[in-house]
Coordinates of C-alpha atoms in Angstrom, one line a residue:
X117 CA 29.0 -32.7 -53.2
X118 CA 31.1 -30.1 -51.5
X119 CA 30.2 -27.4 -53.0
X120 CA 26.5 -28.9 -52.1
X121 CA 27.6 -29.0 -48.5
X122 CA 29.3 -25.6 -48.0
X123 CA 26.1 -23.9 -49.6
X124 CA 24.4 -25.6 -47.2
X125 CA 27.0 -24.3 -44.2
X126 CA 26.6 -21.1 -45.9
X127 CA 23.0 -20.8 -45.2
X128 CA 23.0 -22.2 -41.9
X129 CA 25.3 -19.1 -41.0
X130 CA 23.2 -16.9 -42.8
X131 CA 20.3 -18.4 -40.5
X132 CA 22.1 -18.2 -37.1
X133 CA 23.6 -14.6 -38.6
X134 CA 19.9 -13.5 -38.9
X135 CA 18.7 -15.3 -35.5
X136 CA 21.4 -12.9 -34.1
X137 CA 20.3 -10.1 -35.4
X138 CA 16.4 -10.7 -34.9
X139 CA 15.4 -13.6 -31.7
X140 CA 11.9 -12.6 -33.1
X141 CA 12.2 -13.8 -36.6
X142 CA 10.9 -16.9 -36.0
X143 CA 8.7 -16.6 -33.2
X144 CA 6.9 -18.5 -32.3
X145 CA 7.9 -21.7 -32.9
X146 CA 6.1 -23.7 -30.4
X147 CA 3.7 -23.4 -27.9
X148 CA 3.5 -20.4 -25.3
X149 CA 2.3 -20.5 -21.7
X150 CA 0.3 -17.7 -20.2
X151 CA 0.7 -17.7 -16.2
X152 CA -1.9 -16.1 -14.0
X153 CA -1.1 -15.6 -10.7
X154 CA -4.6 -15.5 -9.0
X155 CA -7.5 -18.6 -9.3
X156 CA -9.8 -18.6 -12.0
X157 CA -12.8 -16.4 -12.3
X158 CA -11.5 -12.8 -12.0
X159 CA -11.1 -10.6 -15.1
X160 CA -7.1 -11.4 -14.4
X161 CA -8.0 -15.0 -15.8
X162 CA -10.7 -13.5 -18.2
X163 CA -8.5 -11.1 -20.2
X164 CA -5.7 -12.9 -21.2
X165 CA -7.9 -16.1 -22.1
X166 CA -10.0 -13.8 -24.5
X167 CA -6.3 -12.4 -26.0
X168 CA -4.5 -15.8 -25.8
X169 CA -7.3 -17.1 -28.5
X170 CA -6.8 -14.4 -30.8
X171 CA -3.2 -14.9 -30.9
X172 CA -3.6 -18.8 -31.2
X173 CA -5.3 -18.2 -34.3
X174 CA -2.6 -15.3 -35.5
X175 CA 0.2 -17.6 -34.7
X176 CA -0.9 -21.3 -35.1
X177 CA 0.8 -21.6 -32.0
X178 CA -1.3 -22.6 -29.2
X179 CA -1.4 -20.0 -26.3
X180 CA -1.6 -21.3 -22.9
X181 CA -3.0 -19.8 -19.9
X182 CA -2.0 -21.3 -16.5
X183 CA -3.1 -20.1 -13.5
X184 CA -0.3 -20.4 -10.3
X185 CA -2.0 -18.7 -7.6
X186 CA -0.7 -17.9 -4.0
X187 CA 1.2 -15.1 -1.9
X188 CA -1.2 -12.5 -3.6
X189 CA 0.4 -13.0 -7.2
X190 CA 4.1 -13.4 -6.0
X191 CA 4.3 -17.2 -6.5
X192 CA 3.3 -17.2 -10.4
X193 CA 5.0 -14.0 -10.7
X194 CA 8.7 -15.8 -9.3
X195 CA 7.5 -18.9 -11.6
X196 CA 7.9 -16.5 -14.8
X197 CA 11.1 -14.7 -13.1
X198 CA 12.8 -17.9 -13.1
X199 CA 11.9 -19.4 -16.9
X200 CA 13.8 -19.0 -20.0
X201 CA 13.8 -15.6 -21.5
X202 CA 13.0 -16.6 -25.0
X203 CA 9.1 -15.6 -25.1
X204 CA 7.3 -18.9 -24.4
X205 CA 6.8 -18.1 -20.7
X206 CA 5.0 -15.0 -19.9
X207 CA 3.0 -13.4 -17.1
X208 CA -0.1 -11.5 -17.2
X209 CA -1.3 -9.7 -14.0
X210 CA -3.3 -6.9 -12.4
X211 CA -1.1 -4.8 -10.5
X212 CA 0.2 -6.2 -7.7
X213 CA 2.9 -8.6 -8.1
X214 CA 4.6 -6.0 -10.3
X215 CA 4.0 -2.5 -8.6
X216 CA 2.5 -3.1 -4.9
X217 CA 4.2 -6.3 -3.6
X218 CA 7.4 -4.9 -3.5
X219 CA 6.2 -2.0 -0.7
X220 CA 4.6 -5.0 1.7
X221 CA 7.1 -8.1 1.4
X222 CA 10.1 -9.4 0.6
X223 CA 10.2 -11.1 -2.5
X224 CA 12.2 -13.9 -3.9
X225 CA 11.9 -12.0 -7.8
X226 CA 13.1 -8.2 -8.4
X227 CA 9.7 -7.2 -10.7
X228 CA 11.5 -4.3 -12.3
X229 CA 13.9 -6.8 -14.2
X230 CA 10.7 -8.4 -15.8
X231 CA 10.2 -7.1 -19.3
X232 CA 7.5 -5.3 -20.2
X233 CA 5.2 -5.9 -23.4
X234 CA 1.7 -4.5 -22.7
X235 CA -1.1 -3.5 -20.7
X236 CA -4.3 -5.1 -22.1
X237 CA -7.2 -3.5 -20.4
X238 CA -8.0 -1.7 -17.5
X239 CA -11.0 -1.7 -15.4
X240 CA -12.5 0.6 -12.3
X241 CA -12.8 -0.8 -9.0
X242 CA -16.5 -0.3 -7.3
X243 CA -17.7 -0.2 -3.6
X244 CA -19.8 -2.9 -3.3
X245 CA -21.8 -4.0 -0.8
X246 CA -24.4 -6.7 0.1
X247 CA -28.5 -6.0 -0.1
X248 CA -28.7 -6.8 3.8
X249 CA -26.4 -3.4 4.7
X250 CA -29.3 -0.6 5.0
X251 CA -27.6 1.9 2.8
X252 CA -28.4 3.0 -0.4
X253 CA -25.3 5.7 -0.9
X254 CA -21.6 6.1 0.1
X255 CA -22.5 8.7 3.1
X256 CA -25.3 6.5 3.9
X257 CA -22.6 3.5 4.5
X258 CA -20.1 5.6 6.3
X259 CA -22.9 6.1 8.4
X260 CA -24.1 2.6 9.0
X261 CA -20.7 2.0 9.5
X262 CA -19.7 4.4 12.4
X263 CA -23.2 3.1 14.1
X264 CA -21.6 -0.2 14.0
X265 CA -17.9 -0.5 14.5
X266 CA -15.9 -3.7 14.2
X267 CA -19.1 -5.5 13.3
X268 CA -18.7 -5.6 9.6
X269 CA -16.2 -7.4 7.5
X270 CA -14.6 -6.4 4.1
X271 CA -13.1 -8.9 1.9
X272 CA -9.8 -8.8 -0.6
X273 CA -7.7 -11.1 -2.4
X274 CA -4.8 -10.2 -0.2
X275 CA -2.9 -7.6 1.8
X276 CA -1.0 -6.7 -1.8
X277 CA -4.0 -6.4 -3.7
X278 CA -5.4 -3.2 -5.2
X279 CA -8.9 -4.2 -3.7
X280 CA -7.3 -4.3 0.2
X281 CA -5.9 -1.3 -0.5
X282 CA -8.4 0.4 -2.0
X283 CA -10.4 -0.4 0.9
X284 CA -8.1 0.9 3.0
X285 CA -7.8 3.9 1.1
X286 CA -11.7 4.8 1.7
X287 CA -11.4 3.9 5.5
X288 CA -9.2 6.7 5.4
X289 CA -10.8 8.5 3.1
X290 CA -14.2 8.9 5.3
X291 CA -12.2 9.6 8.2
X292 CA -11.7 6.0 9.7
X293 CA -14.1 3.7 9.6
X294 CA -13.4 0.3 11.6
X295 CA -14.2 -2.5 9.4
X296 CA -12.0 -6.0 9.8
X297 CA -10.4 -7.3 7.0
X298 CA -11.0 -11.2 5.8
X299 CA -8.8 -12.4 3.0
X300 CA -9.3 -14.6 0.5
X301 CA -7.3 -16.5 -2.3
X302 CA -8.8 -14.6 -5.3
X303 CA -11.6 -12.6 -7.1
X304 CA -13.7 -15.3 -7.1
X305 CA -13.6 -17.0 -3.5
X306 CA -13.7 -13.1 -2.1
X307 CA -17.3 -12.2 -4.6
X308 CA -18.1 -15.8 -3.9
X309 CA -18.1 -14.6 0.0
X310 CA -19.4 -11.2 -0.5
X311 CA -23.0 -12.7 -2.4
X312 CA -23.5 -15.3 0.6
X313 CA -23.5 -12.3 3.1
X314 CA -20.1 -13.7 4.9
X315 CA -19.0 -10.1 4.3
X316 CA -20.4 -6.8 3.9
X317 CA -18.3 -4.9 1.7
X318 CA -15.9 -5.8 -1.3
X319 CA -14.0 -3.3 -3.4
X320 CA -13.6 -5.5 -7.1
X321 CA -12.8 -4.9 -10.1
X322 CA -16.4 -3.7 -12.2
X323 CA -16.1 -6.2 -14.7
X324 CA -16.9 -9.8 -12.6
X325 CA -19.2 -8.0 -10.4
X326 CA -21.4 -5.6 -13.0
X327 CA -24.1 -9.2 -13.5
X328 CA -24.4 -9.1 -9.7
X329 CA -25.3 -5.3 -9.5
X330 CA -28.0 -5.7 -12.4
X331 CA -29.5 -8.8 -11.1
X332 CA -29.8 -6.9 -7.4
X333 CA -27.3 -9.5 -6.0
X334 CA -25.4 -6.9 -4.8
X335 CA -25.0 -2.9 -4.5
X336 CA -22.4 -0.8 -6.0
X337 CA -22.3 2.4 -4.1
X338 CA -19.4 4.2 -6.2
X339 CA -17.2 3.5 -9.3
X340 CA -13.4 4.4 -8.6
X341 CA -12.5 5.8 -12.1
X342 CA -11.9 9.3 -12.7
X343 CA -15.6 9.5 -14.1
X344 CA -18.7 7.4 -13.9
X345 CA -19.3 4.4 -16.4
X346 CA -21.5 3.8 -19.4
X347 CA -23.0 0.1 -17.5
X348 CA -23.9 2.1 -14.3
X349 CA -25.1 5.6 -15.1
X350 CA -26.5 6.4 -12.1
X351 CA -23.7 5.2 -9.8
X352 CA -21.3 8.2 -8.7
X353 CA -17.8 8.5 -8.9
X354 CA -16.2 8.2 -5.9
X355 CA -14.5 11.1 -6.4
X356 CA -17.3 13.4 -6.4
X357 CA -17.5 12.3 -2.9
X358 CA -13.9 12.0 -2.1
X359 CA -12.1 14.3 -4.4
X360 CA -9.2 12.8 -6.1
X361 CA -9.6 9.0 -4.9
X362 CA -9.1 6.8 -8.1
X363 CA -8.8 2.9 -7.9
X364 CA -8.2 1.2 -11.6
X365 CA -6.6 -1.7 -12.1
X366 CA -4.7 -2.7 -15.2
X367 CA -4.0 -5.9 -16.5
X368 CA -0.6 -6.2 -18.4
X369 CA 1.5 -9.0 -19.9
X370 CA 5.5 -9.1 -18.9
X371 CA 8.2 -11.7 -20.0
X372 CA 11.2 -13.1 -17.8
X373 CA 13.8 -10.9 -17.1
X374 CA 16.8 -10.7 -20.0
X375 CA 13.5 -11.4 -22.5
X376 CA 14.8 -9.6 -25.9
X377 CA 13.8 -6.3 -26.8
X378 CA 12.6 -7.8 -30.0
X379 CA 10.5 -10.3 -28.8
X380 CA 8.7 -8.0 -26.3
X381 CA 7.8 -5.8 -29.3
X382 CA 6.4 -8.8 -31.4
X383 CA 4.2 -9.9 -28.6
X384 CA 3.1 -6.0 -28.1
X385 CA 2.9 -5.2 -31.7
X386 CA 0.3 -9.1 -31.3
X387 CA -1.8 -7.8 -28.7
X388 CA -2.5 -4.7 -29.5
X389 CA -3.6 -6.1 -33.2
X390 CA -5.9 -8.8 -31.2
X391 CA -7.5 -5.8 -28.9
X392 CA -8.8 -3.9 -32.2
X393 CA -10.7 -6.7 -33.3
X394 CA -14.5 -6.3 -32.5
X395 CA -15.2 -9.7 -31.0
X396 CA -12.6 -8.9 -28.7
X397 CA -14.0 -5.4 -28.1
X398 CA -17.5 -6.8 -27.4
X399 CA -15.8 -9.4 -24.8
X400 CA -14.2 -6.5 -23.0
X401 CA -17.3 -4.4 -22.6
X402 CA -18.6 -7.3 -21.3
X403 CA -16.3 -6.9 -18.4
X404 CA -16.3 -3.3 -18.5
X405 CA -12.8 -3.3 -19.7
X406 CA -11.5 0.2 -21.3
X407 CA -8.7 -1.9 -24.1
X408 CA -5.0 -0.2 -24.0
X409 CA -2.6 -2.1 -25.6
X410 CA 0.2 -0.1 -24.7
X411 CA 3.9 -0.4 -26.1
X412 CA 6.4 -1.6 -24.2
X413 CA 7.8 1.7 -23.3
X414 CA 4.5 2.6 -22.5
X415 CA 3.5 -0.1 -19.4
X416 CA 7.0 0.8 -18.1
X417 CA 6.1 4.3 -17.5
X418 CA 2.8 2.7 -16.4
X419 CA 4.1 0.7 -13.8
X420 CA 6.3 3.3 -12.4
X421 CA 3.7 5.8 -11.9
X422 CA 1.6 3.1 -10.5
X423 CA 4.3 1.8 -8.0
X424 CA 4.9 5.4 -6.6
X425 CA 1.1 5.7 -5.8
X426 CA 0.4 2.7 -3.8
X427 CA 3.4 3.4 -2.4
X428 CA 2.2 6.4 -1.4
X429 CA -1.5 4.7 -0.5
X430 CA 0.4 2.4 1.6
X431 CA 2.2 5.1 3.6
X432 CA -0.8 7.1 4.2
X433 CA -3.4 4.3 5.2
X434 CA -0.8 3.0 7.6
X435 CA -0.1 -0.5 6.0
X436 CA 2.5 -2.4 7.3
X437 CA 5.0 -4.6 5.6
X438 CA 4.4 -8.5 6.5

């Protein structure tokens, strides 16, 4: 019997030894939690829903996705800041409560202390306006534009969002066009405004809005990515109108702050394996979504150079700090 019972300590050292060694061993063990930061019915809440399956059935671990919206991201963001840092709290978000919030507020997280693990998709933003504007092209809608200052409104989710400030790039862009902003609390309420004809104008991500475009819904006048897309051949890039303007926005997946290396790399290592797989492929077409799946090291160098070109956005287009 004691020689039964100091085998048995023996391997529960070995265990905790090798727990030491690797947090990821045995992860996971129990459910994981997804949080979202903005409402349901943006691509934020569609991508990580489509990857969160594939990893329930590659873990037997269900794979929760909550969404926590408010304060453009920052309240779901501080949510994850604040949980354990063993892996079974993460965050997955477009850009802003990582690399733009912290050039417009003061926040009550530091987002370079989150952990990175990887950026699952990203999509192009399009100009989009609705049928009742009378133009069919970007110069045609700077146009109706000047002819009718302060009478239209533009929608966003928020004064930290890579939609506001997109738009606010491309009022500088065309030389200043006067066009009041209306904010909304997500992709969804904004689009949701933009197809009743509350507002005129909505830069959005392609992927929710591409079934509005091709059932005439709405018009996109110009894609934001460095080149025009497969879905809408015949849309220009807004660069060939406005040299060098580019609007993308990724969708990545961080963990608390103090997360393990290890366990960042298991979840990476996860996702990118779910983003090869061709249901998942044909589900991110579907919302025009160009996969990633970056490393780690990889979405840190992302959001770096992301953070210094908003920041840069933000200084030219005027924006002030709330």
């Amino acid at each position: 019997m004691i020689a039964f019972r100091l085998a048995w300590l023996a391997a529960m050292l070995a265990a905790a030894s090798a727990w030491a060694q690797d947090p990821a061993a045995n992860y996971p063990s129990r459910p994981i939690r997804i949080i979202v930061p903005f409402p349901p019915g943006g691509a934020a809440d569609a991508l990580p829903r489509i990857v969160s399956e594939r990893l329930t059935a590659r873990w037997g671990q269900p794979v929760v996705v909550e969404n926590r919206a408010g304060a453009s991201g920052s309240i779901g963001a501080d949510a994850v800041a604040r949980a354990e840092p063993d892996g079974y709290t993460l965050l997955s978000t477009p850009p802003a409560p990582l690399v733009i919030n912290p050039s417009l507020s003061k926040l009550p997280y530091d987002p370079v202390q989150f952990v990175p693990v990887s950026v699952m998709a990203a999509i192009p933003s399009v100009l989009l306006v609705h049928p009742k504007v009378a133009a069919g092209s970007v110069p045609e809608f700077v146009a109706f534009v000047r002819a009718n200052p302060d009478k239209l409104n533009y929608a966003s989710q928020g004064t930290t969002t890579v939609s506001f400030l997109t738009t606010e790039m491309f009022k500088a862009a065309a030389g200043g066009l006067r066009i009041t902003h209306v904010p909304y609390k997500g992709t969804g309420p904004g689009l949701a405004a933009l197809l009743a004809g509350e507002v005129e104008l909505m830069f959005d991500n392609l992927g929710t809005s591409l079934q509005h475009v091709r059932a005439g819904k709405l018009k996109a006048l110009a894609v934001c990515g460095e080149r025009r897309v497969a879905s809408l051949p015949d849309v220009p890039a807004m660069g060939e109108i406005y040299p060098g303007f580019v609007s993308v926005a990724w969708f990545g997946v961080v963990a608390p702050p103090k997360t393990p290396p290890e366990i960042a790399a298991k979840l990476s290592a996860a996702i990118v394996e779910a983003l090869k797989q061709p249901e998942v492929a044909k589900r991110l077409a579907v919302l025009s979504a160009e996969p990633i799946g970056s490393t780690p090291a990889e979405m840190a160098v992302i959001m770096k150079e992301d953070a210094e070109r908003w920041r840069a956005v933000i200084r030219t287009a005027g924006v002030k700090p709330e």
